[in-house]
Amino acid sequence: MLVIMQRDATAHDVDGVCQAIKAMGYEAVPMPGAQRTAVGLIGNDGQVDGSSIEALPGVAQVLHVSKPYKQVSRDWRPENTVVTIAPGVSFGGAAVPVIAGPCSVESEQQILTAARAVRAAGASALRGGAFKPRSSPYSFQGMGKAGLELLALARRETGLAIVTEAMDEEGAHLVAEYADCIQIGARNMQNYSLLKAVGRIGKPVLLKRGMSATIAELLLSAEYILAEGNPHVILCERGIRSFDTQTRNVFDLAAIPVVQKLSHLPIVADPSHGTGVRDKVTPMARAAVAAGADGILVEVHPSPDRALSDGAQSLYPDQFVRLVTELRPIAAAIGRSLTPTPGTAAVSVG
Ligand code: PEP
Ligand code: MN
């Protein structure tokens, strides 16, 4: 249930609503907005009788949020949530950041070369896994803490924000010390203890859709993070598993506008894992920006043929340069722009 206060409601009125909700045995979440305050009620399983609240001073309206997810829904918060992971790198506003880099951090030379290349091409954040969730236990598992240190070095060198994955609670605390945004991978979308942990840590989270997760399940997983008090969640569409083997996954672009209707959280698109095939990444990245994605995540490797993971879907640096150039007018066509690389002036579209 959501209690919308009148525009001229006082702090005392808001407090009265919170007290009434608590007296009913639920938790009250006051949410001051630009126009007026709303108070959310959480902890209920079924519909709550809001008639006593409706009559309280300063209350404009009581809304019942019928969806299983509450705090992530647009009913709860009509305006977009803007998640800022580093100065000038925000998701959910008019600007569209590009996150790029290799699948895994492999060496100092590899990550620095990749970071310099994606920065020069126009990315605003660097990706690269130090902890890798591989389907086979015999595949490269990532460099661990040493990889995080290399990412920190790349940030110092280039100014790019860092997005990197955590696979468990202990790793999440470590990743939080180094990264600007903690990635929760597709395989961990329903790892509820990990979701609660990153909710408590409070750093921005990039939550990827599970490979067989519905959109409602993705939103419920995000709800776990918000329920722990962390509103800084960026969702990510990265393809879902299906029967066709031409692409690694089926890249569900319709999820972008669907999520944007259901939720106020930003959603980015990952055409690299979405397609798994290098020459399909560029067209689908273009399509994702056209579909309204709030950011793009693309794998780029200085020498994809030698990559220790996901080489087949990693762009060569020169392909990434072309991609960013192509994305600019597409973003402009729908009233948006690519986020400028940190430390550079905004690039105007001619
Ligand atoms: C990745 O980003 O490299 C990754 C492992 O992605 P996903 O969790 O979407 O498979
Ligand atoms: Mn990958």
XYZ file of C-alpha atoms and ligand atoms in Angstrom:
361
model
C 0.000 0.000 0.000
C 1.166 3.500 -0.797
C -0.120 6.598 1.012
C 0.157 9.749 -1.090
C 0.273 12.869 1.067
C -1.256 16.206 0.077
C 1.151 18.803 -1.310
C 0.796 20.926 1.845
C 1.034 18.014 4.302
C 3.274 18.807 7.272
C 6.071 16.670 8.745
C 3.678 16.048 11.612
C 1.044 14.646 9.202
C 3.646 12.339 7.630
C 4.705 11.169 11.071
C 1.063 10.483 11.976
C 0.724 8.199 8.939
C 3.962 6.372 9.823
C 2.775 5.834 13.395
C -0.586 4.522 12.197
C 1.110 2.043 9.836
C 3.424 0.843 12.621
C 0.454 0.464 14.973
C -1.079 -1.893 12.371
C 2.066 -4.048 12.623
C 3.728 -3.021 9.341
C 6.797 -1.042 8.361
C 6.448 2.536 7.076
C 8.829 3.950 4.451
C 8.500 7.733 3.993
C 9.581 8.883 0.537
C 9.870 12.651 0.115
C 9.327 13.604 -3.549
C 9.785 16.784 -5.545
C 6.054 17.520 -5.449
C 4.872 15.655 -2.383
C 5.717 12.925 0.065
C 4.496 9.351 -0.164
C 4.602 6.776 2.612
C 4.948 3.139 1.628
C 3.670 0.262 3.722
C 5.685 -2.929 3.585
C 5.505 -6.268 5.318
C 1.979 -7.190 4.210
C 1.145 -10.402 2.384
C -2.374 -9.605 1.224
C -4.285 -6.369 0.732
C -4.356 -4.078 3.764
C -7.492 -2.164 4.796
C -6.430 1.449 4.286
C -9.676 3.128 5.343
C -8.333 4.338 8.708
C -5.262 5.817 7.019
C -7.329 7.549 4.347
C -9.012 9.629 7.051
C -5.767 10.915 8.628
C -4.780 14.596 8.279
C -2.703 15.419 5.184
C -3.529 12.202 3.306
C -4.497 12.723 -0.366
C -4.912 9.146 -1.548
C -4.266 5.519 -0.631
C -3.076 3.279 -3.483
C -2.953 -0.485 -3.379
C 0.128 -1.862 -5.126
C -1.152 -5.160 -6.412
C 2.149 -6.359 -7.872
C 4.310 -8.731 -5.823
C 7.216 -6.277 -6.047
C 6.535 -2.965 -4.351
C 9.446 -0.590 -3.951
C 10.779 -1.215 -7.463
C 7.405 -0.563 -9.094
C 6.350 2.609 -10.905
C 3.222 2.714 -8.736
C 5.534 3.215 -5.782
C 7.667 5.888 -7.473
C 6.387 7.385 -10.741
C 9.577 9.260 -11.668
C 12.703 7.517 -12.983
C 15.364 6.600 -10.457
C 18.742 7.900 -11.538
C 21.618 5.742 -10.295
C 24.978 7.499 -10.179
C 27.960 5.159 -9.924
C 30.695 7.830 -10.183
C 30.761 11.600 -10.846
C 29.171 12.148 -14.254
C 28.207 8.498 -14.777
C 24.475 8.156 -14.157
C 21.909 5.668 -15.406
C 18.236 6.542 -15.839
C 18.530 10.137 -17.033
C 18.747 11.482 -20.582
C 22.421 10.504 -20.919
C 23.282 6.902 -21.821
C 26.577 5.586 -20.407
C 28.547 2.918 -22.240
C 30.236 0.290 -20.053
C 32.917 -1.590 -21.958
C 35.877 -3.857 -21.395
C 36.927 -7.471 -21.452
C 34.941 -10.336 -20.001
C 37.747 -11.034 -17.496
C 40.706 -9.144 -16.124
C 43.668 -11.196 -17.362
C 46.825 -9.136 -16.807
C 47.968 -5.573 -16.183
C 48.790 -5.069 -19.820
C 45.483 -6.499 -21.035
C 43.252 -4.435 -18.742
C 45.194 -1.188 -19.181
C 45.225 -1.577 -22.966
C 41.501 -2.312 -22.923
C 40.769 0.595 -20.568
C 42.711 3.100 -22.679
C 41.029 1.861 -25.860
C 37.453 1.999 -24.569
C 38.067 5.377 -22.943
C 39.445 6.817 -26.171
C 36.413 5.455 -28.028
C 33.937 7.103 -25.625
C 33.068 4.634 -22.854
C 32.383 6.049 -19.417
C 32.858 2.862 -17.386
C 35.212 -0.104 -17.561
C 33.981 -3.654 -17.029
C 36.032 -6.780 -16.398
C 35.478 -9.729 -14.085
C 37.958 -10.595 -11.341
C 35.628 -13.310 -10.027
C 34.198 -15.306 -12.926
C 31.144 -17.567 -12.723
C 32.177 -20.152 -15.336
C 29.978 -23.038 -16.433
C 32.964 -25.401 -16.101
C 35.127 -25.591 -12.976
C 38.130 -26.134 -15.289
C 37.686 -22.812 -17.129
C 39.564 -19.653 -16.075
C 38.029 -18.536 -12.771
C 39.376 -14.982 -12.701
C 42.323 -13.317 -10.956
C 40.438 -12.572 -7.729
C 41.792 -9.763 -5.553
C 44.757 -9.170 -7.871
C 42.234 -8.487 -10.643
C 40.451 -5.917 -8.478
C 43.763 -4.182 -7.869
C 44.360 -3.993 -11.607
C 40.901 -2.502 -12.096
C 41.698 0.133 -9.468
C 44.924 0.879 -11.341
C 42.965 1.230 -14.593
C 40.587 3.662 -12.884
C 43.497 5.771 -11.628
C 44.986 5.840 -15.129
C 41.854 6.536 -17.121
C 39.222 7.983 -14.761
C 36.727 5.354 -15.923
C 34.178 4.078 -13.389
C 34.589 0.378 -12.560
C 31.857 -2.277 -12.846
C 32.846 -5.771 -11.742
C 31.148 -8.915 -10.537
C 30.828 -10.400 -7.059
C 29.827 -14.042 -6.725
C 29.362 -14.387 -2.975
C 28.945 -12.283 0.145
C 32.625 -12.226 1.077
C 33.532 -11.264 -2.485
C 30.881 -8.521 -2.448
C 32.573 -6.778 0.489
C 35.914 -7.000 -1.290
C 34.499 -5.825 -4.650
C 32.820 -2.900 -2.850
C 36.244 -1.653 -1.708
C 37.475 -1.396 -5.302
C 34.517 -0.979 -7.654
C 32.013 1.799 -8.311
C 29.268 -0.699 -9.100
C 28.898 -4.343 -8.051
C 27.684 -6.638 -10.819
C 25.454 -9.561 -9.852
C 25.620 -12.035 -12.716
C 22.825 -13.929 -14.403
C 23.687 -17.123 -12.511
C 23.316 -15.319 -9.186
C 20.154 -13.335 -9.880
C 18.267 -15.512 -7.426
C 21.056 -15.891 -4.858
C 18.977 -14.210 -2.187
C 21.656 -14.068 0.507
C 23.970 -12.313 -1.969
C 21.186 -9.894 -2.949
C 20.585 -9.066 0.715
C 24.321 -8.592 1.253
C 24.679 -6.070 -1.587
C 21.501 -4.428 -0.328
C 23.187 -3.868 3.041
C 26.494 -2.744 1.498
C 24.640 0.109 -0.213
C 26.912 0.521 -3.274
C 25.296 0.711 -6.722
C 24.416 -2.731 -8.076
C 24.112 -3.907 -11.695
C 21.658 -6.799 -11.497
C 21.631 -9.067 -14.534
C 18.563 -11.006 -15.588
C 18.873 -14.739 -14.976
C 19.054 -16.845 -18.116
C 15.638 -18.353 -17.472
C 14.148 -15.624 -15.327
C 10.918 -13.838 -16.084
C 10.807 -10.062 -15.907
C 8.722 -10.311 -12.732
C 11.423 -12.503 -11.158
C 14.098 -9.963 -12.136
C 12.074 -7.219 -10.448
C 11.521 -9.357 -7.347
C 15.276 -9.910 -7.104
C 15.799 -6.144 -7.328
C 13.171 -5.782 -4.585
C 15.443 -7.807 -2.257
C 18.149 -5.157 -2.663
C 15.784 -2.225 -2.151
C 14.182 -3.957 0.827
C 17.588 -3.872 2.539
C 17.709 -0.108 2.056
C 19.792 0.169 -1.128
C 17.884 2.029 -3.886
C 20.887 2.173 -6.273
C 19.960 -0.700 -8.565
C 20.530 -0.846 -12.334
C 18.824 -3.757 -14.092
C 20.427 -5.500 -17.068
C 18.907 -7.474 -19.951
C 21.535 -9.974 -21.164
C 19.481 -12.512 -23.098
C 17.502 -15.550 -22.041
C 17.981 -19.188 -22.940
C 15.889 -20.684 -25.717
C 15.940 -23.522 -28.249
C 17.743 -21.815 -31.107
C 21.509 -22.281 -31.225
C 22.332 -19.536 -33.760
C 22.948 -17.103 -30.928
C 24.144 -17.876 -27.398
C 20.926 -16.472 -25.916
C 17.799 -14.776 -27.177
C 18.330 -11.075 -26.590
C 14.984 -9.902 -25.210
C 14.894 -6.288 -26.335
C 11.203 -5.975 -25.529
C 12.216 -6.325 -21.881
C 13.590 -2.768 -22.053
C 10.265 -0.938 -22.549
C 8.420 -3.567 -20.491
C 10.664 -2.977 -17.468
C 10.536 0.791 -17.953
C 6.743 0.653 -17.751
C 6.701 -1.570 -14.656
C 9.631 -0.077 -12.750
C 11.335 3.245 -12.075
C 14.756 1.587 -12.035
C 17.129 2.077 -14.979
C 17.751 -0.864 -17.299
C 20.853 -1.382 -19.425
C 21.343 -3.810 -22.288
C 24.189 -6.304 -22.753
C 24.208 -7.397 -26.398
C 27.504 -9.287 -25.899
C 26.035 -12.017 -23.692
C 22.675 -11.427 -25.368
C 23.976 -12.717 -28.688
C 27.349 -14.359 -27.927
C 28.505 -13.708 -31.499
C 30.827 -10.786 -32.290
C 29.201 -9.636 -35.515
C 25.743 -9.609 -33.885
C 26.822 -7.339 -31.026
C 26.949 -4.064 -32.970
C 23.497 -4.287 -34.609
C 21.883 -5.314 -31.325
C 23.668 -2.564 -29.379
C 22.282 -0.065 -31.902
C 18.832 -1.580 -31.501
C 19.075 -1.460 -27.709
C 19.813 2.273 -27.693
C 16.935 2.796 -30.131
C 14.684 0.770 -27.800
C 15.475 3.175 -24.969
C 18.090 1.292 -22.924
C 19.499 3.438 -20.104
C 23.004 2.172 -20.800
C 24.944 -0.328 -22.871
C 27.377 -2.986 -21.643
C 29.715 -4.371 -24.281
C 32.662 -6.760 -24.106
C 35.783 -5.407 -25.820
C 39.183 -7.140 -25.770
C 42.536 -5.927 -27.165
C 43.032 -9.387 -28.764
C 39.784 -11.352 -28.630
C 41.437 -14.447 -30.136
C 43.585 -14.750 -27.043
C 40.853 -13.946 -24.491
C 40.571 -16.310 -21.528
C 36.779 -15.976 -21.583
C 34.110 -14.868 -24.062
C 36.537 -14.066 -26.874
C 33.976 -15.016 -29.542
C 31.633 -12.235 -28.467
C 34.278 -9.601 -27.664
C 34.631 -6.688 -30.071
C 37.999 -5.637 -31.423
C 38.837 -2.095 -30.249
C 38.332 -0.634 -33.743
C 34.880 -2.219 -33.957
C 34.023 -0.585 -30.635
C 35.157 2.819 -31.942
C 32.736 2.418 -34.864
C 29.949 1.230 -32.598
C 30.160 4.266 -30.309
C 30.184 6.567 -33.349
C 27.027 4.869 -34.615
C 25.286 4.981 -31.242
C 25.555 8.779 -30.932
C 23.049 9.746 -33.657
C 20.727 6.899 -32.616
C 20.615 8.261 -29.052
C 20.082 11.787 -30.420
C 17.157 10.575 -32.557
C 15.236 9.681 -29.387
C 16.219 12.796 -27.444
C 19.132 11.269 -25.574
C 22.908 11.405 -25.788
C 25.821 9.181 -24.859
C 27.401 10.037 -21.518
C 30.699 11.799 -22.169
C 33.832 9.991 -21.060
C 34.933 11.281 -17.626
C 37.185 14.287 -17.902
C 36.050 15.278 -21.398
C 33.601 17.917 -22.573
C 30.194 16.815 -23.892
C 30.334 15.674 -27.504
C 27.758 17.386 -29.653
C 25.977 15.510 -32.381
C 26.158 17.151 -35.785
C 29.785 -11.266 -17.664
O 29.314 -10.135 -17.607
O 30.925 -11.527 -18.101
C 28.912 -12.411 -17.289
C 29.405 -13.523 -16.751
O 27.637 -12.167 -17.596
P 26.288 -13.013 -17.302
O 26.188 -13.106 -15.812
O 25.226 -12.175 -17.919
O 26.454 -14.357 -17.967
Mn 31.504 -12.447 -20.306
